[in-house]
XYZ file of C-alpha atoms in Angstrom:
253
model
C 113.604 74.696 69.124
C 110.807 73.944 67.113
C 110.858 72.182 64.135
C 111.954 74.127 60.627
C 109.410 75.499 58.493
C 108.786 73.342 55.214
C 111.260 74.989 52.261
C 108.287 75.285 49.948
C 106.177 78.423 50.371
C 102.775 78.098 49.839
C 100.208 80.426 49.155
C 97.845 80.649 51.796
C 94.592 79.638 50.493
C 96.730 76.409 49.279
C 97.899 76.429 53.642
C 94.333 77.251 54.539
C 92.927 74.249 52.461
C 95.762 71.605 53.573
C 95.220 72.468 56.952
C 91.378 71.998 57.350
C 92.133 69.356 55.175
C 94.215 67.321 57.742
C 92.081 68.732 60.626
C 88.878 67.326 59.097
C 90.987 63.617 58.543
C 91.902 63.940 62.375
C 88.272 64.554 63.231
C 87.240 61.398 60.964
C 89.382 58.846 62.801
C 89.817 60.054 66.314
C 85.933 62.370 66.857
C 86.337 65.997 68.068
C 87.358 66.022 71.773
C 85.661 68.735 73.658
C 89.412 70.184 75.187
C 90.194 69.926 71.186
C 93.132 67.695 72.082
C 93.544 66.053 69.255
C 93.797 68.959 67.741
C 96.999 71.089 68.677
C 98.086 73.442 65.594
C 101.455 72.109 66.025
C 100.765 68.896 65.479
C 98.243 69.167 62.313
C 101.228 71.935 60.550
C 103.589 69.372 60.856
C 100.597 66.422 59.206
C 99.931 68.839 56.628
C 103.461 70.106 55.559
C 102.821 73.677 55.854
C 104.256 77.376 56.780
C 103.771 77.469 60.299
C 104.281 81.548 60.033
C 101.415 81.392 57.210
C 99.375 79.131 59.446
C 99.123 82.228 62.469
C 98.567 84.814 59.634
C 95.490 83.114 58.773
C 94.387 81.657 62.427
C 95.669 84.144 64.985
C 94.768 81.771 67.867
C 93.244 77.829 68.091
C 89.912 78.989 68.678
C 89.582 80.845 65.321
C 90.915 77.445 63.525
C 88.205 75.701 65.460
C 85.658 77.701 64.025
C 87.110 77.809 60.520
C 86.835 73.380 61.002
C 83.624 73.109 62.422
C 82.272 75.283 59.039
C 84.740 73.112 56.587
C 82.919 69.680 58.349
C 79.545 71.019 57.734
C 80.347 72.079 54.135
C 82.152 69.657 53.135
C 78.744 67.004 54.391
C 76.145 67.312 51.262
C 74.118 66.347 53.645
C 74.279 69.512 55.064
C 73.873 71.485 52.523
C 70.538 69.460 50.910
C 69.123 69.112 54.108
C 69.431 65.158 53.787
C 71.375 62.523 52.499
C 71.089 61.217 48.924
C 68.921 58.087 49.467
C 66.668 60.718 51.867
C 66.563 62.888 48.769
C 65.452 60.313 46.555
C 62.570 58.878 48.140
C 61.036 62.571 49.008
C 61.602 63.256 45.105
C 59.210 60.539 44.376
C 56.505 61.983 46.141
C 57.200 65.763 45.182
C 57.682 64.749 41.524
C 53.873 65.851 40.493
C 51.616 62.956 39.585
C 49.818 61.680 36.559
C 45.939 63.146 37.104
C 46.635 65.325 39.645
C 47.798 65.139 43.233
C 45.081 62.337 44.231
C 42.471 62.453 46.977
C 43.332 63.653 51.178
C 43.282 60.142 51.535
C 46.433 59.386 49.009
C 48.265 62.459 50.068
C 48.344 61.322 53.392
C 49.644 58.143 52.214
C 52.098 59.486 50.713
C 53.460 61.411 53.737
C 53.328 58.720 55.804
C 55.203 56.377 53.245
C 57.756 58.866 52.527
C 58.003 59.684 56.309
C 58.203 56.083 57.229
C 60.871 55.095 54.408
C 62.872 58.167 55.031
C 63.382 58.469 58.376
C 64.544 54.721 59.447
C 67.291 55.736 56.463
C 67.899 59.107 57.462
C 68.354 58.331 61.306
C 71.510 55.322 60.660
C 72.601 58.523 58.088
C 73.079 61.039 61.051
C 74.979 58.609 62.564
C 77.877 58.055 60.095
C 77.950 61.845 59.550
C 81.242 63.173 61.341
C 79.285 67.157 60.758
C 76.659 66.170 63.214
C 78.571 64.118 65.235
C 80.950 67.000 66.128
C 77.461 69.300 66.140
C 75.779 67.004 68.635
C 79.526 66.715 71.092
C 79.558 70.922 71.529
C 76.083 71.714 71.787
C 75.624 68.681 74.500
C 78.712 70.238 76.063
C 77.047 73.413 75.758
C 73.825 72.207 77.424
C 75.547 70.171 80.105
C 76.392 73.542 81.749
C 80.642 72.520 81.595
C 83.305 75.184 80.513
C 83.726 74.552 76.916
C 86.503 76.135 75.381
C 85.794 79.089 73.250
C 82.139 78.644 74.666
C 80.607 81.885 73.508
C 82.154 81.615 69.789
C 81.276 77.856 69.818
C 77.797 78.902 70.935
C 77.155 81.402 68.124
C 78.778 79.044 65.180
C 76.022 76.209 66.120
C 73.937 79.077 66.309
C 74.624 79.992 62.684
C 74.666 76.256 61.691
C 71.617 75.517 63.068
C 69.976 78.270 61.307
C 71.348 77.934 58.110
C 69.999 73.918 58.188
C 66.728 75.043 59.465
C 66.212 77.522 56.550
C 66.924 74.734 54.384
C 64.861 72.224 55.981
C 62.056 74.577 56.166
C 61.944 74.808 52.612
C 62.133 71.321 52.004
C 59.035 70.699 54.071
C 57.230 73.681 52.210
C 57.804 71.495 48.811
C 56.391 68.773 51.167
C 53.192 70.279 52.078
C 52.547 71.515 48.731
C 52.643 67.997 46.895
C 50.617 66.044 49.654
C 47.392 68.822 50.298
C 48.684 70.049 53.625
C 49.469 73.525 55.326
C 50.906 74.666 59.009
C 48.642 75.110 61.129
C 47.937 78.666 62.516
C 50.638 79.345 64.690
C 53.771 77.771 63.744
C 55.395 77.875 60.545
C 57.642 75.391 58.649
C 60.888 76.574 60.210
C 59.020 75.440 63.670
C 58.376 72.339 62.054
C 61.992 71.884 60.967
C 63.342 72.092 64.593
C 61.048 69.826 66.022
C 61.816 67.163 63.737
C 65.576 68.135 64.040
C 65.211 67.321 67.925
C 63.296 64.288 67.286
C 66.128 63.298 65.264
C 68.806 64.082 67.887
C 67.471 63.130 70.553
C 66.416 59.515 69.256
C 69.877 58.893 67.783
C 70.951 59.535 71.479
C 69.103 57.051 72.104
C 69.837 54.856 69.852
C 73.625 54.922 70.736
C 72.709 53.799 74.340
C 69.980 50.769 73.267
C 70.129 50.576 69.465
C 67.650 46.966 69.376
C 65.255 48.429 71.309
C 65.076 51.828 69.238
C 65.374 50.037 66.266
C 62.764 47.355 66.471
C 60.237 47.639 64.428
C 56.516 48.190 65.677
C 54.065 47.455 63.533
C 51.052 50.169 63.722
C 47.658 50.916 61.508
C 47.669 54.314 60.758
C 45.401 54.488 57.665
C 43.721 52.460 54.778
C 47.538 50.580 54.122
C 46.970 48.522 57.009
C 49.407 47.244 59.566
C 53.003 48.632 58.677
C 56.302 48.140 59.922
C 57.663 51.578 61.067
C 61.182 52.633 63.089
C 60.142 54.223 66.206
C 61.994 57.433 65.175
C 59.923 57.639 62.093
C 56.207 57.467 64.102
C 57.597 60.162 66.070
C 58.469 61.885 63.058
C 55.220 61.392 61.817
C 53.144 62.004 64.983
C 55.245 65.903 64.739
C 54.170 66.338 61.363
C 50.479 66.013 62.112
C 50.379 67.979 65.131
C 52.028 71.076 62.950
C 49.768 70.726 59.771
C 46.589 70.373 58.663
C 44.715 69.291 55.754
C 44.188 72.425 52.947
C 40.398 73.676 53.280
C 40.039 72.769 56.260
């Protein structure tokens, strides 16, 4: 026999929220296993104290809790939902926050961008890393990619799918702001939502990276790129930067 129900009754937004609750705590300390192992429904309504009967009301089946998780890591991330992490946030403020005499000459614009880039991205690529949302994120759609039966595949595919795009919207914006304060605009044939997933990928696929050899992606190289001289930048960030200028151009040109 399984074990009794808790005596309490609880409603079952109050089940709903102690459950994802205690899922998204499992998912901190232990990572989400593809088979979802660590994850058995049993095991988290007996963590969390709750109605198992009010538990299969709300989540006929694993799979639908799985989804219901994978949205409650992504929203409960701020990162997420601002597109980047609060230090990320600050330094792109500074250079959207409109300047004393205007926005200064193509020349200072472009210093801008590349400062911001540069400072942004070393911070913003150790940030992904600490971020259970895209660790999960990155562990399905690699799954996905690899071509392996993931569990719930098809759902799982469509929820990154409609992650993804809700990120990309966001980011897409972000970089419109971007443009506007440093003089540039996309070139002719890709848009700032193209721009968005590049960068995304550059992102991912460098932290990959990183995991593997972290001193060698994190060295620093020093490059000339413009009037500041010789400047210390984190390999993701010239990448970054090198994406940026391929997808924009300077406005009137």
């Amino acid at each position: 026999m399984g074990d009794p129900e808790p005596r309490s009754r609880k409603p079952a937004g109050e089940t709903r929220a102690l459950l994802l609750a205690a899922a998204v705590e499992r998912v901190r300390s232990d990572g989400l296993l593809l088979d979802y192992a660590n994850l058995e429904l049993e095991d988290l309504i007996r963590t969390a104290g709750v109605p198992r009967s009010t538990v299969f009301r709300i989540w006929p089946d694993r799979m639908a809790f799985i989804a219901d998780l994978v949205r409650a890591l992504f929203e409960a991330d701020p990162g997420f939902d601002a597109g980047f992490d609060g230090e990320t946030l600050r330094v792109l403020g500074e250079v959207l926050t409109p300047r004393e005499g205007g926005p200064g000459t193509a020349e200072e614009r472009q210093l801008a961008l590349r400062s911001a880039v540069r400072v942004t991205v070393a911070h913003n690529i150790v940030a992904v890393e600490s971020s259970v949302a895209w660790r999960a994120y990155r562990t399905m759609s690699a799954a996905l990619a690899s071509g392996d039966a993931v569990p719930g595949g098809d759902e799982i595919r469509a929820l990154l799918g409609e992650i993804e795009g809700r990120y990309l919207e966001r980011m897409a914006a972000l970089y419109e702001q971007l443009n506007a304060a440093v003089g540039l605009r996309m070139r002719a044939g890709v848009t700032e939502r193209d721009l968005a997933l590049a960068i995304m990928s550059v992102i991912d696929g460098m932290s990959d990276h990183r995991r593997i050899d972290p001193p060698f992606v994190d060295r620093a190289r020093t490059v000339d790129l413009g009037p500041e001289g010789p400047t210390d930048w984190h390999l993701a960030g010239l990448a970054v930067y090198g994406v940026y200028a391929a997808f924009t151009e300077v406005t009137g040109t």
